[in-house]
mmCIF file of C-alpha atoms in Angstrom:
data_model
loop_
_atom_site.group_PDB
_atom_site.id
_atom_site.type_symbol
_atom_site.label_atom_id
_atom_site.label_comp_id
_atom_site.label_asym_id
_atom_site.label_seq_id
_atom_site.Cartn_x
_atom_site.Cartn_y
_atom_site.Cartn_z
ATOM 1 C CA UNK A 1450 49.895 66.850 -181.508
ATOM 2 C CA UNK A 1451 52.443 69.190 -183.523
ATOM 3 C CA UNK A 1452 50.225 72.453 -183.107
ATOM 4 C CA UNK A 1453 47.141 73.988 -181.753
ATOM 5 C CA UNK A 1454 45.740 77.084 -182.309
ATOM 6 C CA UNK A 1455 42.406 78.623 -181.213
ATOM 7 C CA UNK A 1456 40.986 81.828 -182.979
ATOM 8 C CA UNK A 1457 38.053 83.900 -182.088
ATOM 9 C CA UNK A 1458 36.939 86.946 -180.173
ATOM 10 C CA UNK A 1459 37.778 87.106 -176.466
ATOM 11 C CA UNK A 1460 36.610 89.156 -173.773
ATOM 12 C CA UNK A 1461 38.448 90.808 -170.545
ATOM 13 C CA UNK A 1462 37.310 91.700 -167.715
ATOM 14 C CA UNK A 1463 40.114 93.626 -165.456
ATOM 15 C CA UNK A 1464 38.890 93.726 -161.884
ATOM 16 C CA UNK A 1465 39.180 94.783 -158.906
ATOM 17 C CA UNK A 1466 41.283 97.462 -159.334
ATOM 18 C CA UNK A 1467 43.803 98.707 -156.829
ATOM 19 C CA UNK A 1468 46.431 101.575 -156.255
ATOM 20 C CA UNK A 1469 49.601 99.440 -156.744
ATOM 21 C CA UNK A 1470 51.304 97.942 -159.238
ATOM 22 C CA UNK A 1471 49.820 95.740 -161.722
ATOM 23 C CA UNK A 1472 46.559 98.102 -161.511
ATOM 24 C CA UNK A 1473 44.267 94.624 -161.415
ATOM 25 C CA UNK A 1474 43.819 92.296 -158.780
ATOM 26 C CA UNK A 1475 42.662 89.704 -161.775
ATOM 27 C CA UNK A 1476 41.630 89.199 -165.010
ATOM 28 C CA UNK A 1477 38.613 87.494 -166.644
ATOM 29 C CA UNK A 1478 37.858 85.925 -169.737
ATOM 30 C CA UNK A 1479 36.079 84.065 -172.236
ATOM 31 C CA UNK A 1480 35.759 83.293 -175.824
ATOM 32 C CA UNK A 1481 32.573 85.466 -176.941
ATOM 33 C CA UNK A 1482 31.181 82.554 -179.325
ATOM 34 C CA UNK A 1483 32.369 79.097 -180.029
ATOM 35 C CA UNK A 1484 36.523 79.280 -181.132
ATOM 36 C CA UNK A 1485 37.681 78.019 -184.297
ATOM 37 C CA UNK A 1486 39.858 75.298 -183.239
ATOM 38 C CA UNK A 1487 43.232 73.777 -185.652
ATOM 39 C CA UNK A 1488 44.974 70.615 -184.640
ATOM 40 C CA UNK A 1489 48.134 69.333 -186.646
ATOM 41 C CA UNK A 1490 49.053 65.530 -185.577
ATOM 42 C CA UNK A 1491 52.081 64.074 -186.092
ATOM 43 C CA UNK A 1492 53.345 60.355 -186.078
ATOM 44 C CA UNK A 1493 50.623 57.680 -185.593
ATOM 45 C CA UNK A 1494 48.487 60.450 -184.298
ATOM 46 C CA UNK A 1495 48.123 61.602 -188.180
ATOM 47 C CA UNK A 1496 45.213 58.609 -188.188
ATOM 48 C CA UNK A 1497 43.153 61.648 -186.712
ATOM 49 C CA UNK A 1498 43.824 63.679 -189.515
ATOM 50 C CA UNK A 1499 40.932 61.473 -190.999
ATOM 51 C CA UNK A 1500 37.305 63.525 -191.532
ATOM 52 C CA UNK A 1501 35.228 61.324 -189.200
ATOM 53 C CA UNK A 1502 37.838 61.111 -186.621
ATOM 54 C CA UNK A 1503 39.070 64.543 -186.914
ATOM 55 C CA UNK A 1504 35.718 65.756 -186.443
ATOM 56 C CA UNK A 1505 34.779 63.949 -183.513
ATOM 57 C CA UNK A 1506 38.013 65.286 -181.532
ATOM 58 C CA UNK A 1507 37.336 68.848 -182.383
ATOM 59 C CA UNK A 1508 33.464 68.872 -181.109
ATOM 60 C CA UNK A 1509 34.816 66.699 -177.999
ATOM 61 C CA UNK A 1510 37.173 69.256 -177.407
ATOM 62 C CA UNK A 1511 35.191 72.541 -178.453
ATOM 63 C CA UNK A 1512 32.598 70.818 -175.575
ATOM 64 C CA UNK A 1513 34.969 70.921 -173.040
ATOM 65 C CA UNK A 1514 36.271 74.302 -173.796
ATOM 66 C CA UNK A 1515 32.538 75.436 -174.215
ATOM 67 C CA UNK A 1516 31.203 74.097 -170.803
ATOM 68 C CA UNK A 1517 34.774 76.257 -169.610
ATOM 69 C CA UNK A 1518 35.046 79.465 -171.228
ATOM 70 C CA UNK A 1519 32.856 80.650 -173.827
ATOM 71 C CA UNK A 1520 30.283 83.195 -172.694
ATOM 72 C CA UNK A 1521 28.544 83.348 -169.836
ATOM 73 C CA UNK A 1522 31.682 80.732 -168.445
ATOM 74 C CA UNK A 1523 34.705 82.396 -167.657
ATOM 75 C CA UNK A 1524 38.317 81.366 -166.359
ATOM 76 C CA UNK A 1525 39.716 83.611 -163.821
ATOM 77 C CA UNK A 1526 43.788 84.225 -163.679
ATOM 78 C CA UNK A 1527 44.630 86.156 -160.429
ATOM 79 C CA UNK A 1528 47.205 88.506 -160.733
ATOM 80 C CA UNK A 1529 47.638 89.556 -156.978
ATOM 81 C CA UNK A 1530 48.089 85.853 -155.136
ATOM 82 C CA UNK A 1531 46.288 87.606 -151.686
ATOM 83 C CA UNK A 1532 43.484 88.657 -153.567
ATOM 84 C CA UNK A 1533 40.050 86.535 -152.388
ATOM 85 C CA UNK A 1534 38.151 84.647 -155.049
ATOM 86 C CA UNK A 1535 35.196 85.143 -153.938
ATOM 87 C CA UNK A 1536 35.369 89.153 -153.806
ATOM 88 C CA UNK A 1537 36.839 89.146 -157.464
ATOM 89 C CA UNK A 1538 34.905 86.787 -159.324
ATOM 90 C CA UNK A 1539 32.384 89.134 -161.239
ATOM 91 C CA UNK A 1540 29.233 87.661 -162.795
ATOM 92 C CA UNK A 1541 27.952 88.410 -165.824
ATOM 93 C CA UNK A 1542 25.395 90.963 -165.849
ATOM 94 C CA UNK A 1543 23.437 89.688 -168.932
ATOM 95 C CA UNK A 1544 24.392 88.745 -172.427
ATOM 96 C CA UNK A 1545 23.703 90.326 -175.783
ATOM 97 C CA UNK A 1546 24.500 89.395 -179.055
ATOM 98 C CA UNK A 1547 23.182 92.506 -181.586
ATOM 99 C CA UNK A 1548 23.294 91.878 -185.398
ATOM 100 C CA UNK A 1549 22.458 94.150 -187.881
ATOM 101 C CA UNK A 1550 20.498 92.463 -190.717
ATOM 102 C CA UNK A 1551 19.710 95.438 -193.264
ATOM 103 C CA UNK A 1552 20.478 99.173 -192.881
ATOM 104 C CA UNK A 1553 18.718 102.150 -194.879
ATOM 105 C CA UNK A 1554 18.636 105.971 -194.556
ATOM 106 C CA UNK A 1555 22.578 106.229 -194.366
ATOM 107 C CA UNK A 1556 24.223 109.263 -195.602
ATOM 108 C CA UNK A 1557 27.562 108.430 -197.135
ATOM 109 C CA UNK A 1558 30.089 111.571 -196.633
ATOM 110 C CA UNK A 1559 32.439 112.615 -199.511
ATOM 111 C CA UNK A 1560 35.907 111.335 -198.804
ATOM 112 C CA UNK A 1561 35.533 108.872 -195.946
ATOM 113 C CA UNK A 1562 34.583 106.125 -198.837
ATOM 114 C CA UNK A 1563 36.148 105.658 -201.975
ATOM 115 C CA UNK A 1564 35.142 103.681 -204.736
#
């Protein structure tokens, strides 16, 4: 594999907090949906570069990366090595995902829109 790259929207979670220097004890996070994943094989690898077989790598390794950090899963990176696990893992309090399908009744101000 020459290159992967993953692109999507991440959260953070920064917590505890303490008094000294770095400010966070450890930091959470998680892809908010599914990532986009891109793979770029090289050598004899490039047989993957195939549809079938390309496909069935990504979705095995979007699963794995699914059942591991995408929303409500999260990986934890401690920042301060004395800090407890236990005490700084944070669950999630609940999950929602808000989309706005149609919107009327808006009052477009002069000057913040141009056509």
């Amino acid at each position: 594999v020459k290159s992967v790259k993953l692109s999507g929207r991440m959260s953070f979670l920064l917590c505890p907090l303490t008094e000294v220097l770095p400010v966070v004890s450890a930091i959470q996070y998680s892809f908010i949906n599914i990532p986009d994943l891109e793979l770029d094989f090289t050598g004899l690898a490039q047989v993957a570069d195939f549809t079938i077989i390309d496909k069935t790598i990504r979705k095995m390794i979007l699963d794995i990366l699914s059942g591991m950090m995408v929303l409500p899963n999260r990986m934890l990176f401690k920042m301060d090595l004395a800090n407890d696990y236990l005490k700084t893992y944070q669950p999630p309090l609940g999950i929602v995902n808000v989309t706005a399908v149609r919107g009327r009744g808006f009052v477009i101000e002069r000057g913040v829109i141009t056509d």
